[in-house]
Amino acid sequence: MNVLKVSRWTIAAFVLPCLLLYVGLVFAPIIVSFYNATLNWNGIGVAKHVGLDNFHRMFTNDSVFWPSVRRTFMLAGFSMLVQLPLALFVAILISRFVRKPNFLVSSYFMPVILSVAVIGQLWKTIYNPASQGGMINQILIKLGLDSWTHAWLSEPKVAIYAIIVIGLWQYLGYHILIQFTGIQNIPADIYEAAKIDGAEGFKADRYITLPMIVPIFKISVVLSFIGSLQSFDLIMVTTAGGPAHATDVLASHMYNISILSQKYGYGSAIACFLVVVCLAATVIINLLFNRIEKRYN
């Protein structure tokens, strides 16, 4: 019994420094942000307490806020409905048909480790008008599809979709790696037993791979959704929220309000909304996947 108590105190002694650091870097700033959201403050001068006025203004009197929320969820929706299924499909194909897959998986992962500034400049060049060497527009013109050409990052109705394509391309390899690793960890003897029973190919994937990869796929969904809600760097590098706020998302709108407009209290209110949405989304996704896992267990 004494050994057990000593062991618990020893564990606590090692965990406590990291726990304090985590609380100081994560929870404390969140609490401070919620407090700042009740202030009318430019971040430097005297702060004035305004209660929930910032939240009321955010929900009722901000013409950019709700469109930015919609675009943020658009990023998340395209990521989960297009990127993740495609990543899972590619991971299954690689695990089945490629004997030495490490190089191929690493190739898919390359865009993830590139600087966002590099990726942004690369795709801005790709999206350039044909007269400036834009690859997409030049290909469309050569195919006789001149009417399909656009100023991809300058047209309000098109720009957000152009950015979505960049995000899907950039992080596809990240989710391929996660799901490929999950597939590789499924014991081979399960597939061999299924083969004896006549389950091969995509039939084996349906009844073995998909059910057993659910916990790994849940990780991809959570990371994809939360990452989409926090999208900022790619937006700022490519369009900075323009043209005319057509590509503003929650994170970029918060930056513009807090830093450029020096409305730090109001920007903190937007940040608090983003934190709440992230937490709620994580809880909902976990509940949904817990039900799915119970169905397969």
PDB file of C-alpha atoms in Angstrom:
ATOM      1  CA  MET A   1       0.000   0.000   0.000  1.00  0.00           C
ATOM      2  CA  ASN A   2       2.850   2.387   0.857  1.00  0.00           C
ATOM      3  CA  VAL A   3       4.521   1.544  -2.442  1.00  0.00           C
ATOM      4  CA  LEU A   4       1.329   2.483  -4.288  1.00  0.00           C
ATOM      5  CA  LYS A   5       1.122   5.856  -2.487  1.00  0.00           C
ATOM      6  CA  VAL A   6       4.755   6.634  -3.214  1.00  0.00           C
ATOM      7  CA  SER A   7       4.191   5.697  -6.840  1.00  0.00           C
ATOM      8  CA  ARG A   8       1.230   8.060  -7.150  1.00  0.00           C
ATOM      9  CA  TRP A   9       3.151  10.960  -5.623  1.00  0.00           C
ATOM     10  CA  THR A  10       6.075  10.228  -7.930  1.00  0.00           C
ATOM     11  CA  ILE A  11       3.797  10.278 -10.958  1.00  0.00           C
ATOM     12  CA  ALA A  12       2.231  13.530  -9.757  1.00  0.00           C
ATOM     13  CA  ALA A  13       5.671  15.098  -9.313  1.00  0.00           C
ATOM     14  CA  PHE A  14       6.565  14.355 -12.921  1.00  0.00           C
ATOM     15  CA  VAL A  15       3.165  15.308 -14.360  1.00  0.00           C
ATOM     16  CA  LEU A  16       2.696  18.558 -12.393  1.00  0.00           C
ATOM     17  CA  PRO A  17       5.280  20.729 -14.241  1.00  0.00           C
ATOM     18  CA  CYS A  18       3.850  19.812 -17.635  1.00  0.00           C
ATOM     19  CA  LEU A  19       0.292  20.257 -16.330  1.00  0.00           C
ATOM     20  CA  LEU A  20       1.088  23.733 -14.979  1.00  0.00           C
ATOM     21  CA  LEU A  21       2.762  24.680 -18.253  1.00  0.00           C
ATOM     22  CA  TYR A  22      -0.264  23.447 -20.222  1.00  0.00           C
ATOM     23  CA  VAL A  23      -2.693  25.324 -18.001  1.00  0.00           C
ATOM     24  CA  GLY A  24      -0.592  28.477 -18.250  1.00  0.00           C
ATOM     25  CA  LEU A  25      -0.302  28.317 -22.037  1.00  0.00           C
ATOM     26  CA  VAL A  26      -3.806  27.076 -22.892  1.00  0.00           C
ATOM     27  CA  PHE A  27      -6.445  27.533 -20.197  1.00  0.00           C
ATOM     28  CA  ALA A  28      -5.213  30.789 -18.696  1.00  0.00           C
ATOM     29  CA  PRO A  29      -5.245  32.652 -22.061  1.00  0.00           C
ATOM     30  CA  ILE A  30      -8.767  31.331 -22.749  1.00  0.00           C
ATOM     31  CA  ILE A  31     -10.002  32.669 -19.408  1.00  0.00           C
ATOM     32  CA  VAL A  32      -8.283  36.001 -20.035  1.00  0.00           C
ATOM     33  CA  SER A  33      -9.888  36.162 -23.499  1.00  0.00           C
ATOM     34  CA  PHE A  34     -13.350  35.655 -22.022  1.00  0.00           C
ATOM     35  CA  TYR A  35     -12.679  38.498 -19.609  1.00  0.00           C
ATOM     36  CA  ASN A  36     -11.315  40.759 -22.346  1.00  0.00           C
ATOM     37  CA  ALA A  37     -14.435  40.056 -24.389  1.00  0.00           C
ATOM     38  CA  THR A  38     -16.400  42.077 -21.828  1.00  0.00           C
ATOM     39  CA  LEU A  39     -14.222  45.163 -22.374  1.00  0.00           C
ATOM     40  CA  ASN A  40     -14.116  48.033 -24.814  1.00  0.00           C
ATOM     41  CA  TRP A  41     -10.353  48.125 -25.180  1.00  0.00           C
ATOM     42  CA  ASN A  42      -7.781  48.831 -27.860  1.00  0.00           C
ATOM     43  CA  GLY A  43      -5.168  46.649 -26.166  1.00  0.00           C
ATOM     44  CA  ILE A  44      -3.117  49.577 -24.838  1.00  0.00           C
ATOM     45  CA  GLY A  45      -5.233  52.312 -23.289  1.00  0.00           C
ATOM     46  CA  VAL A  46      -7.766  52.276 -20.467  1.00  0.00           C
ATOM     47  CA  ALA A  47     -10.314  49.470 -20.754  1.00  0.00           C
ATOM     48  CA  LYS A  48     -14.012  50.082 -20.230  1.00  0.00           C
ATOM     49  CA  HIS A  49     -16.261  47.285 -19.016  1.00  0.00           C
ATOM     50  CA  VAL A  50     -19.208  46.819 -21.403  1.00  0.00           C
ATOM     51  CA  GLY A  51     -20.595  43.461 -20.279  1.00  0.00           C
ATOM     52  CA  LEU A  52     -21.984  41.392 -23.157  1.00  0.00           C
ATOM     53  CA  ASP A  53     -22.213  44.285 -25.613  1.00  0.00           C
ATOM     54  CA  ASN A  54     -19.417  42.877 -27.760  1.00  0.00           C
ATOM     55  CA  PHE A  55     -21.259  39.570 -28.138  1.00  0.00           C
ATOM     56  CA  HIS A  56     -24.521  41.364 -28.929  1.00  0.00           C
ATOM     57  CA  ARG A  57     -22.791  43.435 -31.575  1.00  0.00           C
ATOM     58  CA  MET A  58     -21.077  40.365 -32.992  1.00  0.00           C
ATOM     59  CA  PHE A  59     -24.327  38.456 -33.435  1.00  0.00           C
ATOM     60  CA  THR A  60     -26.541  41.324 -34.590  1.00  0.00           C
ATOM     61  CA  ASN A  61     -24.514  44.200 -36.034  1.00  0.00           C
ATOM     62  CA  ASP A  62     -21.479  42.786 -37.816  1.00  0.00           C
ATOM     63  CA  SER A  63     -21.954  42.348 -41.559  1.00  0.00           C
ATOM     64  CA  VAL A  64     -18.763  40.285 -41.881  1.00  0.00           C
ATOM     65  CA  PHE A  65     -19.224  37.921 -38.925  1.00  0.00           C
ATOM     66  CA  TRP A  66     -21.951  35.544 -40.145  1.00  0.00           C
ATOM     67  CA  PRO A  67     -20.552  35.267 -43.706  1.00  0.00           C
ATOM     68  CA  SER A  68     -17.162  34.447 -42.167  1.00  0.00           C
ATOM     69  CA  VAL A  69     -18.828  31.749 -40.035  1.00  0.00           C
ATOM     70  CA  ARG A  70     -20.421  30.281 -43.156  1.00  0.00           C
ATOM     71  CA  ARG A  71     -17.107  30.227 -45.018  1.00  0.00           C
ATOM     72  CA  THR A  72     -15.362  28.666 -42.027  1.00  0.00           C
ATOM     73  CA  PHE A  73     -17.867  25.804 -42.003  1.00  0.00           C
ATOM     74  CA  MET A  74     -17.512  25.539 -45.781  1.00  0.00           C
ATOM     75  CA  LEU A  75     -13.802  24.834 -45.294  1.00  0.00           C
ATOM     76  CA  ALA A  76     -14.613  22.218 -42.665  1.00  0.00           C
ATOM     77  CA  GLY A  77     -17.347  20.641 -44.784  1.00  0.00           C
ATOM     78  CA  PHE A  78     -15.198  20.276 -47.892  1.00  0.00           C
ATOM     79  CA  SER A  79     -12.367  18.888 -45.785  1.00  0.00           C
ATOM     80  CA  MET A  80     -14.506  16.201 -44.158  1.00  0.00           C
ATOM     81  CA  LEU A  81     -16.660  15.301 -47.172  1.00  0.00           C
ATOM     82  CA  VAL A  82     -13.976  15.412 -49.874  1.00  0.00           C
ATOM     83  CA  GLN A  83     -10.499  15.313 -48.358  1.00  0.00           C
ATOM     84  CA  LEU A  84     -10.964  12.586 -45.735  1.00  0.00           C
ATOM     85  CA  PRO A  85     -12.817  10.032 -47.925  1.00  0.00           C
ATOM     86  CA  LEU A  86     -10.257  10.604 -50.677  1.00  0.00           C
ATOM     87  CA  ALA A  87      -7.405  10.172 -48.184  1.00  0.00           C
ATOM     88  CA  LEU A  88      -8.930   6.929 -46.908  1.00  0.00           C
ATOM     89  CA  PHE A  89      -9.412   5.622 -50.452  1.00  0.00           C
ATOM     90  CA  VAL A  90      -5.798   6.437 -51.393  1.00  0.00           C
ATOM     91  CA  ALA A  91      -4.521   4.880 -48.151  1.00  0.00           C
ATOM     92  CA  ILE A  92      -6.424   1.660 -48.898  1.00  0.00           C
ATOM     93  CA  LEU A  93      -5.049   1.539 -52.455  1.00  0.00           C
ATOM     94  CA  ILE A  94      -1.484   2.119 -51.271  1.00  0.00           C
ATOM     95  CA  SER A  95      -1.687  -0.535 -48.540  1.00  0.00           C
ATOM     96  CA  ARG A  96      -3.107  -3.052 -51.013  1.00  0.00           C
ATOM     97  CA  PHE A  97      -1.167  -2.529 -54.237  1.00  0.00           C
ATOM     98  CA  VAL A  98       2.157  -0.915 -53.258  1.00  0.00           C
ATOM     99  CA  ARG A  99       4.783  -3.266 -51.859  1.00  0.00           C
ATOM    100  CA  LYS A 100       7.138  -0.570 -50.559  1.00  0.00           C
ATOM    101  CA  PRO A 101       4.780   2.306 -49.781  1.00  0.00           C
ATOM    102  CA  ASN A 102       6.980   4.496 -47.573  1.00  0.00           C
ATOM    103  CA  PHE A 103       8.314   6.655 -50.403  1.00  0.00           C
ATOM    104  CA  LEU A 104       4.865   7.156 -51.922  1.00  0.00           C
ATOM    105  CA  VAL A 105       3.302   8.087 -48.580  1.00  0.00           C
ATOM    106  CA  SER A 106       6.186  10.480 -47.904  1.00  0.00           C
ATOM    107  CA  SER A 107       5.621  12.082 -51.310  1.00  0.00           C
ATOM    108  CA  TYR A 108       1.982  12.730 -50.464  1.00  0.00           C
ATOM    109  CA  PHE A 109       3.103  14.184 -47.133  1.00  0.00           C
ATOM    110  CA  MET A 110       5.551  16.686 -48.670  1.00  0.00           C
ATOM    111  CA  PRO A 111       3.077  19.620 -48.997  1.00  0.00           C
ATOM    112  CA  VAL A 112       2.340  19.378 -45.255  1.00  0.00           C
ATOM    113  CA  ILE A 113       5.906  20.211 -44.275  1.00  0.00           C
ATOM    114  CA  LEU A 114       6.254  23.089 -46.731  1.00  0.00           C
ATOM    115  CA  SER A 115       5.908  26.624 -45.422  1.00  0.00           C
ATOM    116  CA  VAL A 116       2.446  28.098 -45.886  1.00  0.00           C
ATOM    117  CA  ALA A 117       4.118  31.160 -47.411  1.00  0.00           C
ATOM    118  CA  VAL A 118       5.712  28.943 -50.065  1.00  0.00           C
ATOM    119  CA  ILE A 119       2.430  27.156 -50.757  1.00  0.00           C
ATOM    120  CA  GLY A 120       0.530  30.426 -50.952  1.00  0.00           C
ATOM    121  CA  GLN A 121       2.975  31.970 -53.432  1.00  0.00           C
ATOM    122  CA  LEU A 122       3.026  28.760 -55.473  1.00  0.00           C
ATOM    123  CA  TRP A 123      -0.743  28.648 -55.850  1.00  0.00           C
ATOM    124  CA  LYS A 124      -1.017  32.387 -56.453  1.00  0.00           C
ATOM    125  CA  THR A 125       1.245  31.794 -59.440  1.00  0.00           C
ATOM    126  CA  ILE A 126      -0.870  28.846 -60.570  1.00  0.00           C
ATOM    127  CA  TYR A 127      -4.028  30.963 -60.270  1.00  0.00           C
ATOM    128  CA  ASN A 128      -2.567  33.949 -62.149  1.00  0.00           C
ATOM    129  CA  PRO A 129      -4.246  35.138 -65.371  1.00  0.00           C
ATOM    130  CA  ALA A 130      -3.031  33.361 -68.515  1.00  0.00           C
ATOM    131  CA  SER A 131      -1.188  36.516 -69.609  1.00  0.00           C
ATOM    132  CA  GLN A 132       0.900  36.287 -66.432  1.00  0.00           C
ATOM    133  CA  GLY A 133       1.680  32.577 -66.793  1.00  0.00           C
ATOM    134  CA  GLY A 134      -1.185  31.186 -64.725  1.00  0.00           C
ATOM    135  CA  MET A 135      -1.100  27.436 -65.350  1.00  0.00           C
ATOM    136  CA  ILE A 136      -4.814  26.713 -64.820  1.00  0.00           C
ATOM    137  CA  ASN A 137      -6.019  29.450 -67.140  1.00  0.00           C
ATOM    138  CA  GLN A 138      -3.456  28.501 -69.794  1.00  0.00           C
ATOM    139  CA  ILE A 139      -4.628  24.868 -69.712  1.00  0.00           C
ATOM    140  CA  LEU A 140      -8.265  25.926 -70.008  1.00  0.00           C
ATOM    141  CA  ILE A 141      -7.473  28.142 -72.979  1.00  0.00           C
ATOM    142  CA  LYS A 142      -5.579  25.363 -74.759  1.00  0.00           C
ATOM    143  CA  LEU A 143      -8.570  23.066 -74.193  1.00  0.00           C
ATOM    144  CA  GLY A 144     -10.846  25.651 -75.768  1.00  0.00           C
ATOM    145  CA  LEU A 145     -12.546  26.444 -72.454  1.00  0.00           C
ATOM    146  CA  ASP A 146     -11.861  30.172 -72.456  1.00  0.00           C
ATOM    147  CA  SER A 147     -15.182  30.896 -70.746  1.00  0.00           C
ATOM    148  CA  TRP A 148     -14.026  28.852 -67.732  1.00  0.00           C
ATOM    149  CA  THR A 149     -11.037  31.065 -67.029  1.00  0.00           C
ATOM    150  CA  HIS A 150     -11.229  33.314 -63.978  1.00  0.00           C
ATOM    151  CA  ALA A 151      -9.192  35.668 -61.866  1.00  0.00           C
ATOM    152  CA  TRP A 152      -9.352  32.917 -59.293  1.00  0.00           C
ATOM    153  CA  LEU A 153      -8.246  34.869 -56.223  1.00  0.00           C
ATOM    154  CA  SER A 154      -9.753  38.207 -57.237  1.00  0.00           C
ATOM    155  CA  GLU A 155     -13.372  37.319 -57.978  1.00  0.00           C
ATOM    156  CA  PRO A 156     -15.543  37.374 -54.831  1.00  0.00           C
ATOM    157  CA  LYS A 157     -17.696  34.401 -55.881  1.00  0.00           C
ATOM    158  CA  VAL A 158     -14.742  32.216 -56.847  1.00  0.00           C
ATOM    159  CA  ALA A 159     -11.913  33.089 -54.442  1.00  0.00           C
ATOM    160  CA  ILE A 160     -13.093  31.033 -51.447  1.00  0.00           C
ATOM    161  CA  TYR A 161     -13.381  27.894 -53.593  1.00  0.00           C
ATOM    162  CA  ALA A 162      -9.885  28.474 -54.952  1.00  0.00           C
ATOM    163  CA  ILE A 163      -8.574  28.600 -51.377  1.00  0.00           C
ATOM    164  CA  ILE A 164     -10.515  25.452 -50.469  1.00  0.00           C
ATOM    165  CA  VAL A 165      -8.729  23.609 -53.281  1.00  0.00           C
ATOM    166  CA  ILE A 166      -5.353  24.707 -51.885  1.00  0.00           C
ATOM    167  CA  GLY A 167      -6.282  23.472 -48.403  1.00  0.00           C
ATOM    168  CA  LEU A 168      -7.482  20.123 -49.730  1.00  0.00           C
ATOM    169  CA  TRP A 169      -4.232  19.660 -51.645  1.00  0.00           C
ATOM    170  CA  GLN A 170      -2.001  20.771 -48.775  1.00  0.00           C
ATOM    171  CA  TYR A 171      -3.358  18.457 -46.066  1.00  0.00           C
ATOM    172  CA  LEU A 172      -4.406  15.432 -48.118  1.00  0.00           C
ATOM    173  CA  GLY A 173      -1.081  13.719 -47.426  1.00  0.00           C
ATOM    174  CA  TYR A 174      -1.418  14.389 -43.696  1.00  0.00           C
ATOM    175  CA  HIS A 175      -4.629  12.375 -43.494  1.00  0.00           C
ATOM    176  CA  ILE A 176      -3.320   9.732 -45.892  1.00  0.00           C
ATOM    177  CA  LEU A 177      -0.440   9.143 -43.473  1.00  0.00           C
ATOM    178  CA  ILE A 178      -2.772   8.894 -40.452  1.00  0.00           C
ATOM    179  CA  GLN A 179      -5.178   6.480 -42.108  1.00  0.00           C
ATOM    180  CA  PHE A 180      -2.470   4.453 -43.830  1.00  0.00           C
ATOM    181  CA  THR A 181      -0.804   3.938 -40.455  1.00  0.00           C
ATOM    182  CA  GLY A 182      -4.123   2.779 -39.001  1.00  0.00           C
ATOM    183  CA  ILE A 183      -4.621   0.292 -41.847  1.00  0.00           C
ATOM    184  CA  GLN A 184      -1.091  -1.063 -41.444  1.00  0.00           C
ATOM    185  CA  ASN A 185      -1.794  -1.774 -37.777  1.00  0.00           C
ATOM    186  CA  ILE A 186      -4.705  -4.100 -38.595  1.00  0.00           C
ATOM    187  CA  PRO A 187      -3.429  -7.687 -38.094  1.00  0.00           C
ATOM    188  CA  ALA A 188      -2.851  -9.503 -41.386  1.00  0.00           C
ATOM    189  CA  ASP A 189      -4.322 -12.756 -40.058  1.00  0.00           C
ATOM    190  CA  ILE A 190      -7.763 -11.109 -39.916  1.00  0.00           C
ATOM    191  CA  TYR A 191      -7.622 -10.543 -43.682  1.00  0.00           C
ATOM    192  CA  GLU A 192      -6.365 -14.091 -44.203  1.00  0.00           C
ATOM    193  CA  ALA A 193      -9.272 -15.503 -42.221  1.00  0.00           C
ATOM    194  CA  ALA A 194     -11.692 -13.309 -44.165  1.00  0.00           C
ATOM    195  CA  LYS A 195     -10.160 -14.497 -47.445  1.00  0.00           C
ATOM    196  CA  ILE A 196     -10.919 -18.095 -46.486  1.00  0.00           C
ATOM    197  CA  ASP A 197     -14.545 -17.058 -45.958  1.00  0.00           C
ATOM    198  CA  GLY A 198     -14.628 -15.396 -49.390  1.00  0.00           C
ATOM    199  CA  ALA A 199     -14.144 -11.772 -48.358  1.00  0.00           C
ATOM    200  CA  GLU A 200     -11.496 -10.195 -50.590  1.00  0.00           C
ATOM    201  CA  GLY A 201     -10.760  -6.813 -52.120  1.00  0.00           C
ATOM    202  CA  PHE A 202     -13.236  -4.066 -51.403  1.00  0.00           C
ATOM    203  CA  LYS A 203     -15.522  -6.529 -49.658  1.00  0.00           C
ATOM    204  CA  ALA A 204     -12.796  -7.097 -47.063  1.00  0.00           C
ATOM    205  CA  ASP A 205     -12.335  -3.350 -46.763  1.00  0.00           C
ATOM    206  CA  ARG A 206     -16.052  -2.898 -46.150  1.00  0.00           C
ATOM    207  CA  TYR A 207     -16.327  -5.484 -43.405  1.00  0.00           C
ATOM    208  CA  ILE A 208     -12.823  -5.339 -41.892  1.00  0.00           C
ATOM    209  CA  THR A 209     -10.852  -2.215 -42.795  1.00  0.00           C
ATOM    210  CA  LEU A 210     -13.592   0.380 -42.342  1.00  0.00           C
ATOM    211  CA  PRO A 211     -14.923  -0.898 -38.975  1.00  0.00           C
ATOM    212  CA  MET A 212     -11.431  -1.329 -37.519  1.00  0.00           C
ATOM    213  CA  ILE A 213     -10.167   2.040 -38.688  1.00  0.00           C
ATOM    214  CA  VAL A 214     -13.045   4.009 -37.132  1.00  0.00           C
ATOM    215  CA  PRO A 215     -10.973   5.234 -34.112  1.00  0.00           C
ATOM    216  CA  ILE A 216      -8.202   6.427 -36.459  1.00  0.00           C
ATOM    217  CA  PHE A 217     -10.685   8.034 -38.825  1.00  0.00           C
ATOM    218  CA  LYS A 218     -12.175   9.873 -35.841  1.00  0.00           C
ATOM    219  CA  ILE A 219      -8.769  11.454 -35.190  1.00  0.00           C
ATOM    220  CA  SER A 220      -8.656  12.673 -38.789  1.00  0.00           C
ATOM    221  CA  VAL A 221     -12.178  14.100 -38.526  1.00  0.00           C
ATOM    222  CA  VAL A 222     -11.419  15.998 -35.311  1.00  0.00           C
ATOM    223  CA  LEU A 223      -8.108  17.355 -36.612  1.00  0.00           C
ATOM    224  CA  SER A 224      -9.658  18.280 -39.944  1.00  0.00           C
ATOM    225  CA  PHE A 225     -12.653  20.056 -38.437  1.00  0.00           C
ATOM    226  CA  ILE A 226     -10.720  21.963 -35.779  1.00  0.00           C
ATOM    227  CA  GLY A 227      -7.972  22.834 -38.259  1.00  0.00           C
ATOM    228  CA  SER A 228     -10.559  24.225 -40.681  1.00  0.00           C
ATOM    229  CA  LEU A 229     -12.140  26.336 -37.959  1.00  0.00           C
ATOM    230  CA  GLN A 230      -8.735  27.788 -37.148  1.00  0.00           C
ATOM    231  CA  SER A 231      -7.754  28.489 -40.774  1.00  0.00           C
ATOM    232  CA  PHE A 232      -5.784  31.707 -40.896  1.00  0.00           C
ATOM    233  CA  ASP A 233      -2.306  31.547 -42.394  1.00  0.00           C
ATOM    234  CA  LEU A 234      -3.322  30.359 -45.867  1.00  0.00           C
ATOM    235  CA  ILE A 235      -6.047  33.007 -46.078  1.00  0.00           C
ATOM    236  CA  MET A 236      -3.660  35.801 -45.097  1.00  0.00           C
ATOM    237  CA  VAL A 237      -0.931  34.680 -47.516  1.00  0.00           C
ATOM    238  CA  THR A 238      -3.225  34.326 -50.533  1.00  0.00           C
ATOM    239  CA  THR A 239      -5.986  36.945 -50.231  1.00  0.00           C
ATOM    240  CA  ALA A 240      -5.756  38.531 -46.738  1.00  0.00           C
ATOM    241  CA  GLY A 241      -9.527  38.061 -46.533  1.00  0.00           C
ATOM    242  CA  GLY A 242     -10.271  39.899 -49.767  1.00  0.00           C
ATOM    243  CA  PRO A 243     -11.600  40.806 -52.181  1.00  0.00           C
ATOM    244  CA  ALA A 244     -14.139  42.833 -50.171  1.00  0.00           C
ATOM    245  CA  HIS A 245     -14.085  40.300 -47.273  1.00  0.00           C
ATOM    246  CA  ALA A 246     -15.129  37.536 -49.705  1.00  0.00           C
ATOM    247  CA  THR A 247     -12.626  35.073 -48.210  1.00  0.00           C
ATOM    248  CA  ASP A 248     -12.698  36.200 -44.591  1.00  0.00           C
ATOM    249  CA  VAL A 249     -13.106  33.349 -42.107  1.00  0.00           C
ATOM    250  CA  LEU A 250     -13.490  33.608 -38.345  1.00  0.00           C
ATOM    251  CA  ALA A 251      -9.759  33.622 -37.615  1.00  0.00           C
ATOM    252  CA  SER A 252      -8.921  36.265 -40.232  1.00  0.00           C
ATOM    253  CA  HIS A 253     -11.889  38.407 -39.201  1.00  0.00           C
ATOM    254  CA  MET A 254     -10.710  38.207 -35.587  1.00  0.00           C
ATOM    255  CA  TYR A 255      -7.224  39.294 -36.674  1.00  0.00           C
ATOM    256  CA  ASN A 256      -8.536  42.223 -38.705  1.00  0.00           C
ATOM    257  CA  ILE A 257     -10.706  43.423 -35.811  1.00  0.00           C
ATOM    258  CA  SER A 258      -8.130  42.911 -33.048  1.00  0.00           C
ATOM    259  CA  ILE A 259      -4.893  43.960 -34.737  1.00  0.00           C
ATOM    260  CA  LEU A 260      -5.747  46.163 -37.695  1.00  0.00           C
ATOM    261  CA  SER A 261      -8.798  47.920 -36.224  1.00  0.00           C
ATOM    262  CA  GLN A 262      -7.385  47.830 -32.653  1.00  0.00           C
ATOM    263  CA  LYS A 263     -10.681  46.648 -31.174  1.00  0.00           C
ATOM    264  CA  TYR A 264      -9.113  44.136 -28.852  1.00  0.00           C
ATOM    265  CA  GLY A 265     -12.183  43.524 -26.703  1.00  0.00           C
ATOM    266  CA  TYR A 266     -14.407  42.858 -29.699  1.00  0.00           C
ATOM    267  CA  GLY A 267     -11.749  40.628 -31.254  1.00  0.00           C
ATOM    268  CA  SER A 268     -11.622  38.648 -28.001  1.00  0.00           C
ATOM    269  CA  ALA A 269     -15.389  38.077 -28.280  1.00  0.00           C
ATOM    270  CA  ILE A 270     -14.889  36.553 -31.727  1.00  0.00           C
ATOM    271  CA  ALA A 271     -12.056  34.429 -30.329  1.00  0.00           C
ATOM    272  CA  CYS A 272     -14.323  33.185 -27.519  1.00  0.00           C
ATOM    273  CA  PHE A 273     -16.985  32.223 -30.032  1.00  0.00           C
ATOM    274  CA  LEU A 274     -14.371  30.287 -32.002  1.00  0.00           C
ATOM    275  CA  VAL A 275     -13.182  28.468 -28.861  1.00  0.00           C
ATOM    276  CA  VAL A 276     -16.734  27.470 -27.928  1.00  0.00           C
ATOM    277  CA  VAL A 277     -17.442  26.195 -31.437  1.00  0.00           C
ATOM    278  CA  CYS A 278     -14.213  24.144 -31.415  1.00  0.00           C
ATOM    279  CA  LEU A 279     -15.051  22.569 -28.049  1.00  0.00           C
ATOM    280  CA  ALA A 280     -18.654  21.859 -29.047  1.00  0.00           C
ATOM    281  CA  ALA A 281     -17.557  20.321 -32.354  1.00  0.00           C
ATOM    282  CA  THR A 282     -15.034  18.078 -30.590  1.00  0.00           C
ATOM    283  CA  VAL A 283     -17.670  16.826 -28.126  1.00  0.00           C
ATOM    284  CA  ILE A 284     -20.245  16.190 -30.870  1.00  0.00           C
ATOM    285  CA  ILE A 285     -17.763  14.361 -33.101  1.00  0.00           C
ATOM    286  CA  ASN A 286     -16.640  12.160 -30.206  1.00  0.00           C
ATOM    287  CA  LEU A 287     -20.247  11.299 -29.302  1.00  0.00           C
ATOM    288  CA  LEU A 288     -21.074  10.399 -32.893  1.00  0.00           C
ATOM    289  CA  PHE A 289     -18.022   8.193 -33.293  1.00  0.00           C
ATOM    290  CA  ASN A 290     -18.618   6.527 -29.917  1.00  0.00           C
ATOM    291  CA  ARG A 291     -22.009   5.426 -31.243  1.00  0.00           C
ATOM    292  CA  ILE A 292     -20.398   4.175 -34.457  1.00  0.00           C
ATOM    293  CA  GLU A 293     -17.770   2.231 -32.520  1.00  0.00           C
ATOM    294  CA  LYS A 294     -20.428   0.632 -30.309  1.00  0.00           C
ATOM    295  CA  ARG A 295     -22.323  -0.461 -33.416  1.00  0.00           C
ATOM    296  CA  TYR A 296     -19.279  -2.307 -34.733  1.00  0.00           C
ATOM    297  CA  ASN A 297     -18.190  -3.779 -31.378  1.00  0.00           C
TER     298      ASN A 297
END
